[in-house]
C-alpha positions as a printed Julia matrix, in Angstrom:
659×3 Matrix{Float64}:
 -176.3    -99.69  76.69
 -178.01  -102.97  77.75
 -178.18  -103.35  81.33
 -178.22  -106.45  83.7
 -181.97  -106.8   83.49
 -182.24  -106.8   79.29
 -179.5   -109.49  79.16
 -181.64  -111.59  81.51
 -184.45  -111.25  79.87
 -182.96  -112.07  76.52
 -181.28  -115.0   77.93
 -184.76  -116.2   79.47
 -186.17  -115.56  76.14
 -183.64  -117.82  74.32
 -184.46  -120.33  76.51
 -188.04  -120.54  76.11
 -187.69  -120.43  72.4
 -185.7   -123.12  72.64
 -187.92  -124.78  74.92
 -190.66  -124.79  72.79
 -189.03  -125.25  69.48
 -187.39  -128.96  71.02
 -190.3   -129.84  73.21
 -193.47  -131.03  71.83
 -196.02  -134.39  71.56
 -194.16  -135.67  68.5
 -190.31  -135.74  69.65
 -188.26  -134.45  71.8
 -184.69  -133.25  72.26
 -182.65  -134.28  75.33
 -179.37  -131.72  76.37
 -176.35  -133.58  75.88
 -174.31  -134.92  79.14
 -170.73  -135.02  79.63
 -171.18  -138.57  81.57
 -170.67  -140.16  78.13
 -169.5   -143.81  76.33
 -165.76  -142.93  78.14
 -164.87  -141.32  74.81
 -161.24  -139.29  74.72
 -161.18  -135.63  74.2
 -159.86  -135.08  70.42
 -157.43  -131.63  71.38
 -155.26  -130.27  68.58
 -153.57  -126.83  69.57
 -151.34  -125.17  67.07
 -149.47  -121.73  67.12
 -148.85  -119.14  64.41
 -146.51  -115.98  63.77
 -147.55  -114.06  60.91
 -144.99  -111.28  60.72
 -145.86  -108.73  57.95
 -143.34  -105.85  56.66
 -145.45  -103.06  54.68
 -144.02  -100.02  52.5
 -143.15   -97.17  53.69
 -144.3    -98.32  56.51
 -142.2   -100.97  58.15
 -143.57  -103.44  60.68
 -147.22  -104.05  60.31
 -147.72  -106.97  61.95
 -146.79  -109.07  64.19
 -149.45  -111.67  65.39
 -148.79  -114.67  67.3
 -152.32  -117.19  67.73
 -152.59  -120.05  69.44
 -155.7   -121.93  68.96
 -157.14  -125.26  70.34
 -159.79  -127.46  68.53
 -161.48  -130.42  70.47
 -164.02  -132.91  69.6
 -165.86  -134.94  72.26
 -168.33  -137.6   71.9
 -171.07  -137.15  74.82
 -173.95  -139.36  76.06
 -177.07  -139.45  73.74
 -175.54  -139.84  70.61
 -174.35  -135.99  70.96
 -171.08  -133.97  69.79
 -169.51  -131.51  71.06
 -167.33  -129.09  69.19
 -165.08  -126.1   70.01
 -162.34  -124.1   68.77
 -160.61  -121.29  70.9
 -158.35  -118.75  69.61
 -156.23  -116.17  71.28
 -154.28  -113.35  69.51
 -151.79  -110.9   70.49
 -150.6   -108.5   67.97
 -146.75  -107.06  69.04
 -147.5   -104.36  65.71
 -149.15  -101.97  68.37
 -146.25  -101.68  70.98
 -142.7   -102.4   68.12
 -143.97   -99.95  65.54
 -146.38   -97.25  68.11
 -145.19   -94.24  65.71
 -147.64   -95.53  62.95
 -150.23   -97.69  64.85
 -149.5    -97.45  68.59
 -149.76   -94.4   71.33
 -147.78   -92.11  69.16
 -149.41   -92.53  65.76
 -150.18   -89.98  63.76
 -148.86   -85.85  64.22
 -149.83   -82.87  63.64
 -151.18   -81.99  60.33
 -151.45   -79.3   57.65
 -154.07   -79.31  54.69
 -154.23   -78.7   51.31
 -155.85   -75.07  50.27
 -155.85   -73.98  46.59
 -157.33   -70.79  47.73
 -154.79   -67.51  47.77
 -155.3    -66.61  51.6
 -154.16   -63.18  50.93
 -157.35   -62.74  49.03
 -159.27   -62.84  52.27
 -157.04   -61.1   53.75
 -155.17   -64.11  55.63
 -151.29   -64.5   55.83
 -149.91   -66.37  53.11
 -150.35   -69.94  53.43
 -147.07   -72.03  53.39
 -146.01   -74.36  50.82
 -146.23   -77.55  50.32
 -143.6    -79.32  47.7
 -145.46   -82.75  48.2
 -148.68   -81.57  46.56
 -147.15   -78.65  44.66
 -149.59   -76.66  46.27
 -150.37   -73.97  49.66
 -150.89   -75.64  53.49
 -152.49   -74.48  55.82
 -152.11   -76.1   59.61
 -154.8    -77.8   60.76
 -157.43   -75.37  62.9
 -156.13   -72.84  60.85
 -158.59   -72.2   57.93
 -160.94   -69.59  56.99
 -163.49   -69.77  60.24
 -167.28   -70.69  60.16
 -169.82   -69.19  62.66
 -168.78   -71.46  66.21
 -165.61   -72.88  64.66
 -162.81   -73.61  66.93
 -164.83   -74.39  70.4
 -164.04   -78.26  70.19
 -160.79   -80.24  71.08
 -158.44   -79.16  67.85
 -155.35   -80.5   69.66
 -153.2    -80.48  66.02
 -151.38   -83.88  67.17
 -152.16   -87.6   67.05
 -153.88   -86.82  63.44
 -153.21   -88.11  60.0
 -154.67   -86.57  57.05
 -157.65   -88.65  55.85
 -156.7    -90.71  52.81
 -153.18   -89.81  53.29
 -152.2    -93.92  53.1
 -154.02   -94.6   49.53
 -153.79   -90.98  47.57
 -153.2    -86.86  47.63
 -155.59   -85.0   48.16
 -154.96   -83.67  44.91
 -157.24   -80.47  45.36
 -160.33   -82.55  46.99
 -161.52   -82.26  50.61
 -159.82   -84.06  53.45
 -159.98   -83.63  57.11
 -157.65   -84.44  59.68
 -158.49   -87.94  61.4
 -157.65   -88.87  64.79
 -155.44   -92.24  64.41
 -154.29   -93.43  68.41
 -155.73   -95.89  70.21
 -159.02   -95.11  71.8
 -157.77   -95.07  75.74
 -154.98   -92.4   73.81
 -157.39   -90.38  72.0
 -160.95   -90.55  72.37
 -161.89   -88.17  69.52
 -163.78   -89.84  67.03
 -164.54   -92.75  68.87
 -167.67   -95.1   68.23
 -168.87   -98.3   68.47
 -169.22   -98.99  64.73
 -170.26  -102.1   65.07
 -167.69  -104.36  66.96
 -164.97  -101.98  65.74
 -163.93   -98.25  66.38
 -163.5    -97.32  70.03
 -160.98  -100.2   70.64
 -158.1    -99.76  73.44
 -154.48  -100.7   72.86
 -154.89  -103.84  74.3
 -158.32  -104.4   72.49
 -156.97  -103.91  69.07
 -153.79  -106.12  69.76
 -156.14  -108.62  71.61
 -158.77  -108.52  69.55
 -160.51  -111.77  70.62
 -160.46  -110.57  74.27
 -163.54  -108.62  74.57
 -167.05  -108.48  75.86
 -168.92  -110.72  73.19
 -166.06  -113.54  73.9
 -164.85  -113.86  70.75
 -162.06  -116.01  71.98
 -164.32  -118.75  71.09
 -164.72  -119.65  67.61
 -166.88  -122.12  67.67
 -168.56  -123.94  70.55
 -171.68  -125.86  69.94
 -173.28  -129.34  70.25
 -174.32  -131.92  67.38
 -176.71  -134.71  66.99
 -178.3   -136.42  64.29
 -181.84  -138.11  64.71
 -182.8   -141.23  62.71
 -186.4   -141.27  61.55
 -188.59  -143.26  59.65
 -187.8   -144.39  55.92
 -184.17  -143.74  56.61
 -184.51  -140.08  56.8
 -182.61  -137.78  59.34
 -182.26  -134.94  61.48
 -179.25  -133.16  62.4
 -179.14  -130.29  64.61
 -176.2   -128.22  65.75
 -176.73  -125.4   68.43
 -173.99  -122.76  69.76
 -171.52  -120.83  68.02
 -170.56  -121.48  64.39
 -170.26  -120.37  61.33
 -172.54  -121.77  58.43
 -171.08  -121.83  55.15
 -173.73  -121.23  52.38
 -171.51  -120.32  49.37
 -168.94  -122.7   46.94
 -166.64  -119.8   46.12
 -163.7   -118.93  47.58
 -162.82  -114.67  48.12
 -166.61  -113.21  46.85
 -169.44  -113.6   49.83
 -172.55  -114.05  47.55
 -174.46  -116.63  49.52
 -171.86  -116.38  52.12
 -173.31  -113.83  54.22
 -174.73  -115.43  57.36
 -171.65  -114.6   59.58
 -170.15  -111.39  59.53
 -166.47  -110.77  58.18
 -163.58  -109.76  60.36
 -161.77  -107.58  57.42
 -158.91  -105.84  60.02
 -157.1   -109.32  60.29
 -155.69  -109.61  56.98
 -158.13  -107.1   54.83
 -159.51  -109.61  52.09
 -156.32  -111.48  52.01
 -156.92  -114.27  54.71
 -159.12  -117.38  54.41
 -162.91  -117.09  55.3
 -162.91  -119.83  58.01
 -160.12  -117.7   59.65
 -162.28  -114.31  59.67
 -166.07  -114.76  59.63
 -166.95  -113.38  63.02
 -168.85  -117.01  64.56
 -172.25  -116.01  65.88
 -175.01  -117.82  68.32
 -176.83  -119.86  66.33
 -179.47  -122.94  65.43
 -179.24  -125.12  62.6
 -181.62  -127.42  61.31
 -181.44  -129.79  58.56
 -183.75  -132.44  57.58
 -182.06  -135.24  55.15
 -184.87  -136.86  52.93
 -181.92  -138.95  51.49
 -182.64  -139.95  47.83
 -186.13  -140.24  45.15
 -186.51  -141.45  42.46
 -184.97  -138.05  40.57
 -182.78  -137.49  43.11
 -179.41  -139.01  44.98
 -179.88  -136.91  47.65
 -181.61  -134.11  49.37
 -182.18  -132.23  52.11
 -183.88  -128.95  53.89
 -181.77  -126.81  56.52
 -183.28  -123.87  58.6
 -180.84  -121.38  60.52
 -181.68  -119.28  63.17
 -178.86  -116.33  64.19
 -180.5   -115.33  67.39
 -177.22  -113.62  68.46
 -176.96  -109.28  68.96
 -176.24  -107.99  65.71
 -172.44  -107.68  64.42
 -171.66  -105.33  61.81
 -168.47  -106.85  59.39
 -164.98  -105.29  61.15
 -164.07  -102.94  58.59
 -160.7   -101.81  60.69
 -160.33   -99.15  63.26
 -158.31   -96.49  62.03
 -155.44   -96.27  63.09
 -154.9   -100.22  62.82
 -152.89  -101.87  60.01
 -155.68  -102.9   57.99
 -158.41  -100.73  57.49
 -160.52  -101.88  54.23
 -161.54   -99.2   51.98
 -160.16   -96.89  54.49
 -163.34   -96.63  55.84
 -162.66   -97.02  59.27
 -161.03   -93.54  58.98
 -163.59   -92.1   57.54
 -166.02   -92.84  60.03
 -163.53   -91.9   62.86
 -162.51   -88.54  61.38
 -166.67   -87.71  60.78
 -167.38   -88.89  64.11
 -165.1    -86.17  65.24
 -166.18   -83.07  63.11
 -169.4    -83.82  64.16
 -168.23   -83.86  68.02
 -165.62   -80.98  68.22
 -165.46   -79.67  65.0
 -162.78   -79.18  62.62
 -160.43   -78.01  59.62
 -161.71   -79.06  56.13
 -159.38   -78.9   53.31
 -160.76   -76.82  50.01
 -164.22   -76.72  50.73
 -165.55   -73.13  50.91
 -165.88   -72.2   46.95
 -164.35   -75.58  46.68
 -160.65   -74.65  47.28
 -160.8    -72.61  50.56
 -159.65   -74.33  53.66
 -162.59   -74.03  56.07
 -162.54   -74.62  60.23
 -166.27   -76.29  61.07
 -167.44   -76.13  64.77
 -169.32   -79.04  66.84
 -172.23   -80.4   65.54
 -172.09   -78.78  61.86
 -170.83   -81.88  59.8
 -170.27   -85.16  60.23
 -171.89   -88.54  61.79
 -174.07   -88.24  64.75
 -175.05   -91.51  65.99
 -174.66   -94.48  64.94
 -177.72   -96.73  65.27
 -177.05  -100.16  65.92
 -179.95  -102.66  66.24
 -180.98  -103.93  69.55
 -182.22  -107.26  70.36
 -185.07  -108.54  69.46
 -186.74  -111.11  67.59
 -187.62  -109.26  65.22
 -184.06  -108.08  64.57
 -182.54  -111.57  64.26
 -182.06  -113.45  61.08
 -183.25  -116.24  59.39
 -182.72  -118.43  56.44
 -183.53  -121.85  54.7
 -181.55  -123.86  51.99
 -182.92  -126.39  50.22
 -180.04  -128.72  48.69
 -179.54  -131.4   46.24
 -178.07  -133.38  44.0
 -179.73  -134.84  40.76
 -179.04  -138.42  39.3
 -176.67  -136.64  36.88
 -174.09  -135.56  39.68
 -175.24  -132.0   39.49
 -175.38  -130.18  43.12
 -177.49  -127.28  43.8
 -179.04  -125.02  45.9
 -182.0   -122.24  46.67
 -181.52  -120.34  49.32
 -183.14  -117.0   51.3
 -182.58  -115.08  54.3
 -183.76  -112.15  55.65
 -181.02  -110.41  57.82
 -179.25  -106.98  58.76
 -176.74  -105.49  56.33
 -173.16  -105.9   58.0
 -171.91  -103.03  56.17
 -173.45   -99.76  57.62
 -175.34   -96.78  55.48
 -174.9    -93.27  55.94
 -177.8    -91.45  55.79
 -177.95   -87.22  55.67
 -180.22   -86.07  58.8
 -181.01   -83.56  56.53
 -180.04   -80.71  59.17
 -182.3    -82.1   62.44
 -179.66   -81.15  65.56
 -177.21   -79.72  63.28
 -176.06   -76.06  63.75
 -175.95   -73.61  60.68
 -172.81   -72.56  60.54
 -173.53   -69.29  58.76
 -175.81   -68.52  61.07
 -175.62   -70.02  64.51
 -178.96   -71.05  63.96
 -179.92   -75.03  64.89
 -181.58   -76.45  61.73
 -182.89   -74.9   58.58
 -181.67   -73.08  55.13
 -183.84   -69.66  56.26
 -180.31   -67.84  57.67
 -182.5    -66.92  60.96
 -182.1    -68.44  64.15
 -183.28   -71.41  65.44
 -185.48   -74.31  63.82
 -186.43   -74.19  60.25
 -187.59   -76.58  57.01
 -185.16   -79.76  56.83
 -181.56   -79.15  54.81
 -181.34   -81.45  51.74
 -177.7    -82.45  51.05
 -176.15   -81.95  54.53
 -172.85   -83.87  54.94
 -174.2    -84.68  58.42
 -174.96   -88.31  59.25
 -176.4    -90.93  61.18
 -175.24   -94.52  60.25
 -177.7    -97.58  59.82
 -177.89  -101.01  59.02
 -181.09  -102.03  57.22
 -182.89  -104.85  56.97
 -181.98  -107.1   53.53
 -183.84  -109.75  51.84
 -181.98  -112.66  49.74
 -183.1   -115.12  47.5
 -180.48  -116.8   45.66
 -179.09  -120.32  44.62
 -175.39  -121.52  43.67
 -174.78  -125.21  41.75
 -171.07  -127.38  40.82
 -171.08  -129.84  38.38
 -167.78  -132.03  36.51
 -167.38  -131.1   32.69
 -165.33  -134.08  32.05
 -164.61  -133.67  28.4
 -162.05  -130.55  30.03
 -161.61  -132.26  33.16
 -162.58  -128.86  35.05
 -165.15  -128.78  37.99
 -167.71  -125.35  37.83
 -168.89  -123.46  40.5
 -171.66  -120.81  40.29
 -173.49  -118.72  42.76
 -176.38  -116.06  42.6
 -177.81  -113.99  44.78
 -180.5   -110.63  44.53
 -181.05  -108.61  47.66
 -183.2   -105.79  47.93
 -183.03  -103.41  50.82
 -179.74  -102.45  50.46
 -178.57   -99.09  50.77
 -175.87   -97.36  49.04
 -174.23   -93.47  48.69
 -176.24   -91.48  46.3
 -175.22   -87.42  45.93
 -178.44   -87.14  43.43
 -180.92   -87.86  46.49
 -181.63   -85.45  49.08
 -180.88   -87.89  52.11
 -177.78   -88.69  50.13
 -178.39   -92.15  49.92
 -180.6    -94.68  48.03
 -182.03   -97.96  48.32
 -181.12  -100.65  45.66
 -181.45  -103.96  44.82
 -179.19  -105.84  43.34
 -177.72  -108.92  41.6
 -174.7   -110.8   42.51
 -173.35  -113.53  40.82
 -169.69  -115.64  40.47
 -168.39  -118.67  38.28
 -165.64  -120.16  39.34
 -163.77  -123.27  37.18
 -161.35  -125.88  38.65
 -158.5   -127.57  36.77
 -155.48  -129.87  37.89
 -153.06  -129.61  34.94
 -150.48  -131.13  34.49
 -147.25  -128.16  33.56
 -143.9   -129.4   33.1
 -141.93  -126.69  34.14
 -143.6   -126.58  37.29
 -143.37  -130.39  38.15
 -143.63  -133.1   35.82
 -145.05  -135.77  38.79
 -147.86  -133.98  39.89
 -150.99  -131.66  38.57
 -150.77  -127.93  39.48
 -153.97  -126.5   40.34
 -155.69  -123.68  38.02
 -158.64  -122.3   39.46
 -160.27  -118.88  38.2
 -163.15  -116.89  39.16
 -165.57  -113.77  37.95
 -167.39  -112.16  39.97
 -170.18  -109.96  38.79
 -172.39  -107.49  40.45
 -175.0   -105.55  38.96
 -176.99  -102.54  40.61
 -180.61  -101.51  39.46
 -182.23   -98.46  39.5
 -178.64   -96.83  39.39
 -178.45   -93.28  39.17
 -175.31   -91.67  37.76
 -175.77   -88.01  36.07
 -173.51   -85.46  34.77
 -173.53   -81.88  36.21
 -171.58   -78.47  35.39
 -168.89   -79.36  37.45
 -168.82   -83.13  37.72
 -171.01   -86.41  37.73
 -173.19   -86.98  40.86
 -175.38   -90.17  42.37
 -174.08   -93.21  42.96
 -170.41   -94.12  43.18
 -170.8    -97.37  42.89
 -170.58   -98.84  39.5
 -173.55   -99.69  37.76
 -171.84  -102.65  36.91
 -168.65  -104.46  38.1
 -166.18  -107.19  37.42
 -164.03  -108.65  39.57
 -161.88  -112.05  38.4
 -159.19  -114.09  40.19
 -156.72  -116.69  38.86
 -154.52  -119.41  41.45
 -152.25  -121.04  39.97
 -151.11  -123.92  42.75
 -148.32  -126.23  42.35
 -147.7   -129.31  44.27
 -143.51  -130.73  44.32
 -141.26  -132.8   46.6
 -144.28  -135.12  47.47
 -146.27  -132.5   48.05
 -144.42  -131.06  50.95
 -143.36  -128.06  48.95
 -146.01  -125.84  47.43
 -145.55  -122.5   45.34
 -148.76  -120.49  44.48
 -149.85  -117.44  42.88
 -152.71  -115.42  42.75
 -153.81  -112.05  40.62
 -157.11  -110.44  41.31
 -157.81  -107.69  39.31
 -160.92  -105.22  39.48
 -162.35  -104.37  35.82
 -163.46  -100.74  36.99
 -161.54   -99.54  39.39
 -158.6   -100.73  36.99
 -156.67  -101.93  40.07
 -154.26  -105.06  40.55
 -153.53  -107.62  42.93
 -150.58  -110.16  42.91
 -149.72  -112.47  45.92
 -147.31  -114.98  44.96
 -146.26  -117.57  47.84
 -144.06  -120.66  48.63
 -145.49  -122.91  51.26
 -143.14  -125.57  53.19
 -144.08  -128.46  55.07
 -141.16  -129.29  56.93
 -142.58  -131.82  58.98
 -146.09  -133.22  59.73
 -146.16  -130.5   62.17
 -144.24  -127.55  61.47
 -144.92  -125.27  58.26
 -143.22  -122.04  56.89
 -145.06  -119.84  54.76
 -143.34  -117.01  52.65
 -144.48  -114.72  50.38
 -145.83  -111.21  48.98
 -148.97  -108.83  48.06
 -148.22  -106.24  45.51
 -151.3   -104.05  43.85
 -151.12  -102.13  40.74
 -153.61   -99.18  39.65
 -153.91   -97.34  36.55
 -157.32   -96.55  36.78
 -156.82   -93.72  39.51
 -158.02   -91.0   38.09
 -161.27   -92.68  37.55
 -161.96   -92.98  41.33
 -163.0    -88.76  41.58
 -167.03   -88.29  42.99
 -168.51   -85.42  44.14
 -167.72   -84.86  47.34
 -171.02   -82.66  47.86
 -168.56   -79.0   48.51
 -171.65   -77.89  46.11
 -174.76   -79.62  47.15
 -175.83   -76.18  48.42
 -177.58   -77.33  51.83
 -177.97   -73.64  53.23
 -178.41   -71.35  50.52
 -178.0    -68.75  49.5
 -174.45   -69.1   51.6
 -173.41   -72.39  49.4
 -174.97   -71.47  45.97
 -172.35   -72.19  43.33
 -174.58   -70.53  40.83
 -177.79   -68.54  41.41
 -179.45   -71.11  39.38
 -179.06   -74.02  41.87
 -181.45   -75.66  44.07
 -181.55   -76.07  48.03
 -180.29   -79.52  47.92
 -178.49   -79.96  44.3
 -175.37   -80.85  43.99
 -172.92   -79.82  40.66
 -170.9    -82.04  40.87
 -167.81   -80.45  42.33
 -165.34   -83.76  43.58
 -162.6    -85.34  44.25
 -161.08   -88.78  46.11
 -162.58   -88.38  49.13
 -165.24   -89.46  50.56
 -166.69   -91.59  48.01
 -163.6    -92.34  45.57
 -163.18   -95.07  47.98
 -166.1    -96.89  46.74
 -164.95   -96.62  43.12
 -161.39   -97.48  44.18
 -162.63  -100.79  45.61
 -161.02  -103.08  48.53
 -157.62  -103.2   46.13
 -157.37  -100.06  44.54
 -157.89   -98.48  47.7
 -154.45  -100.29  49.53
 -152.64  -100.2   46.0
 -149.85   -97.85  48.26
 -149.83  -101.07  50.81
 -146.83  -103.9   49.28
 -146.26  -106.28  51.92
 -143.9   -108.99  52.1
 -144.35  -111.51  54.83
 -143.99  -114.83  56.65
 -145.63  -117.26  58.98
 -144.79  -120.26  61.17
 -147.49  -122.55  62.0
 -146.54  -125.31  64.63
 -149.33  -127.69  65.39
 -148.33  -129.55  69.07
């Protein structure tokens, strides 16, 4: 926890790096003052109700914003710039049975395993899955089970929102607020040990993210008619030219539990302290313009918000799986089909699950920094080359390969030996500490006019090494890739009768690729192990846009559709100025997915971490997994950020008044 005399410091620190990046013999840089030129304050406040119904569900949102933007001029020949946004979310306290205090119940898990067999009563039946429940703290024991907090209530079943468990493992997964229920709780990164009013407050909090943006601008004339312009505070800096797929776009963090992927980015990048640079050189004699910009994200490290479970929008629904590891690893817990691979098995504290989670402190050496160098040629063609060194917002688990963990065949802490007390390190322990490691990206995008089709073209690439990803094949059960990202996207106002026979409708498409090297992906007795991820993904989009009644009316539609996971988006909307300051938004998100049953992984149920206890044949090594799987955990990854909420239709509206 960072106490009084670390923020100090930090804050002293900032300020002499400041101090002697703006002060030196050749120029210097004066701090704007408010006693300007007399200039007006430039204030536009507006409010918005997005109200969201969801199936099966009912109410899943309810958020009312009200944000103010103001411009200033100040003395100097400085800007200043802000925009301050409040939320309050009503979801929490109208619907509480599914996201509020009383969320969630108790449970019962799926167990293919005939208890009688063990000598067990018989376990009851479940028409739903067509096959035996047992109640949660209920399953076949492990050495220790059953000395943590199994309260069977405020639980859903992990993955219970997307897909059955379908004879995989699932756990149950604490879903209430965290001043409700503090099991499973962690700070994941900006996200996952939220309050009540926290989660419908969001911006309220300790890193003040009630304001948006807040920073100062100035731009410097120098000689030959080139520039300067600097901008310090908080901001967000916008690298990429797509819209949807963050490729360049990855300087500011992503807010995911406002609207999932469905929102615009201005409206969830996370804004972060930060100093940007940018010298204009203006035009040569190749050239009609160009220009050098240097950020700096000196800031404490935010992780993107991937959704608190428990919350309406949880991407990927990993916030629950963090949440519901968290708490096997801290009291333990009932795991559905996992002994032999269909027994139902109770797990005590500190046998499986995450540990810690290891977020980076600050320091200089974990901030980020990046450089673009822009232009445009004497053809019209834009570009860019850009890199940046950073910290990956989305966290890896890594196995601690059995270091604190407790056998639970033996008692013992650590090792495969079945003695007490320390041994050799367990390869393939579902036992985790999370981590966000350090990434490296070089990359460039370009746009350019194709007049003969009257389109506009967009591209962006990016490779990264340093990432991490989920990896069943490796004995820390993860590996580190690199890999290549890249989109097109094409622009064209056409002009469709039926849709209005005044004005162009907008067609814009997209496809976004992503390629992985070094993947790993092999077949085993009883399933494929390594990565999840695909070795290679598609992911395309298509708006169609129309523009009628002067442009005050506008009906849209958009389908996304992931190649792989074989899963479907369609949002179609009608948007409706009614005045010059009041709009009315209405629409829909449906998802399709026929590609389910290619979502399965191995779970690791048979990566045999404490032999001979886990062998599934004699023949296996400490540390191999067969392949033994099912949805969860990493189906998720396969599923992708649609196929994973294809059981989430919404239909919704919003007002936006701007005063």
């Amino acid at each position: 926890m960072e106490t009084k005399h670390e923020n100090g410091w930090r804050l002293s620190l900032i300020a002499a790096a400041l101090s002697a990046s703006f002060a030196g013999p050749a120029w210097s840089i004066d701090l704007p003052s408010l006693g300007d030129d007399n200039s007006p304050w430039q204030v536009d406040v507006t409010y918005e109700n997005h109200t969201v119904r969801r199936q099966n569900v009912g109410l899943a949102k309810f958020r009312n914003t009200l944000q103010a933007e103001f411009d200033k001029r100040a003395a100097d020949g400085w800007g200043i710039h802000g925009i301050m946004r409040g939320t309050w979310d009503g979801v929490y306290r109208m619907n509480s049975s599914e996201y509020g205090k009383d969320a969630g119940g108790a449970i019962a898990l799926e167990n293919r395993f005939d208890g009688s067999q063990a000598g067990l009563p018989p376990p009851a039946y479940n028409p739903q899955y067509q096959t035996p429940t047992i109640n949660y703290g209920g399953g076949f024991p492990i050495y220790g089970a059953g000395t943590g907090d199994l309260r069977n209530e405020g639980l859903r079943v992990l993955g219970d929102r997307w897909h059955p468990t379908a004879g995989g493992v699932a756990f149950g997964v604490p879903v209430r607020p965290c001043d409700v229920d503090k099991r499973g709780c962690r700070d994941f990164g900006g996200y996952g040990d939220l309050s009540m009013n926290e989660l419908e407050m969001p911006e309220f909090n300790k890193r003040l993210d009630f304001i948006r943006e807040l920073y100062v601008k100035k731009t410097y004339d120098l000689d030959e008619g080139k520039q300067f312009f600097l901008k310090v505070g908080k901001q967000q800096v916008v690298w990429g030219r797509t819209d949807l797929f963050r490729v360049l776009d990855v300087i500011n963090p992503v807010d995911y539990s406002r609207n999932n992927i469905y929102d615009e980015l201005s409206d969830i990048r996370i804004p972060m302290w930060m100093i940007q640079g940018e010298y204009r050189m203006g035009a040569s004699e190749t050239m009609q313009d160009r220009n050098i910009q240097v950020v700096w994200n000196f800031d404490q490290f935010r992780a993107n918000n991937l959704g608190q479970c428990g919350s309406p929008n949880v991407i990927l629904d990993a916030g629950c799986f963090f949440r519901g590891m968290a708490n096997l690893w801290d009291n333990g817990g009932t795991v559905a089909n996992f002994a032999g691979g269909v027994l139902t098995t109770d797990f005590g504290p500190h046998q499986i699950g995450i540990r810690k989670v290891h977020l980076p402190d600050w320091s200089i050496g974990n901030t980020q920094l990046g450089a673009k160098y822009e232009g445009v040629t004497a053809g019209g063609l834009s570009f860019s080359l850009n890199a940046l060194t950073y910290r990956s917002q989305l966290p890896s688990l890594r196995s601690i390969n059995g270091k604190g963990t407790v056998n639970p065949f033996t008692g013992g802490t650590t090792g495969n030996t079945g003695v007490a007390g320390e041994g050799p390190p367990v390869a393939g322990l579902i036992a985790f500490d999370m981590h966000f490691p350090r990434v490296n990206l070089i990359g460039g995008s370009m746009d350019f006019q194709v007049p003969e089709a009257g389109a506009a073209v967009r591209v962006e690439a990016a490779y990264t090494s340093g990432e991490e990803f989920s990896n069943t094949a490796r004995p820390g059960l993860y590996s580190k890739n690199n890999v290549f990202r890249a989109v097109i996207g094409i622009d064209r106002p056409t002009f469709i009768p039926f849709i209005s026979e005044s004005s162009a409708t907008l067609i814009s498409a997209q496809l976004f690729y992503q390629h992985i090297f070094d993947h790993e992906y092999f077949k085993m007795p009883l399933g494929p192990v390594g990565m999840p991820d695909w070795e290679n993904n598609f992911i395309g989009t298509l708006l169609v846009k129309g523009f009628l009644k002067n442009g005050t009316l506008s009906p849209q539609v958009i389908f996304a559709h992931d190649f792989q996971a074989r899963a479907t988006a369609i949002a179609p909307q009608v948007e409706w100025n009614l005045s010059n300051d009041l709009k009315i938004t209405i629409g829909a998100n449906y998802k399709l997915a026929d590609g389910r049953s290619r979502w399965n992984f191995d779970d690791c149920r048979s990566c045999n971490p404490y032999a001979p206890f886990t062998q599934v044949d004699p023949s296996q090594a400490v540390g191999q997994s067969w392949g033994l799987g099912g949805m969860e955990p990493l189906g998720r990854f396969r599923a992708g950020p649609i196929g994973a909420a294809f059981r989430e239709d919404d239909i919704f509206i919003k007002l936006n008044y701007k005063f």
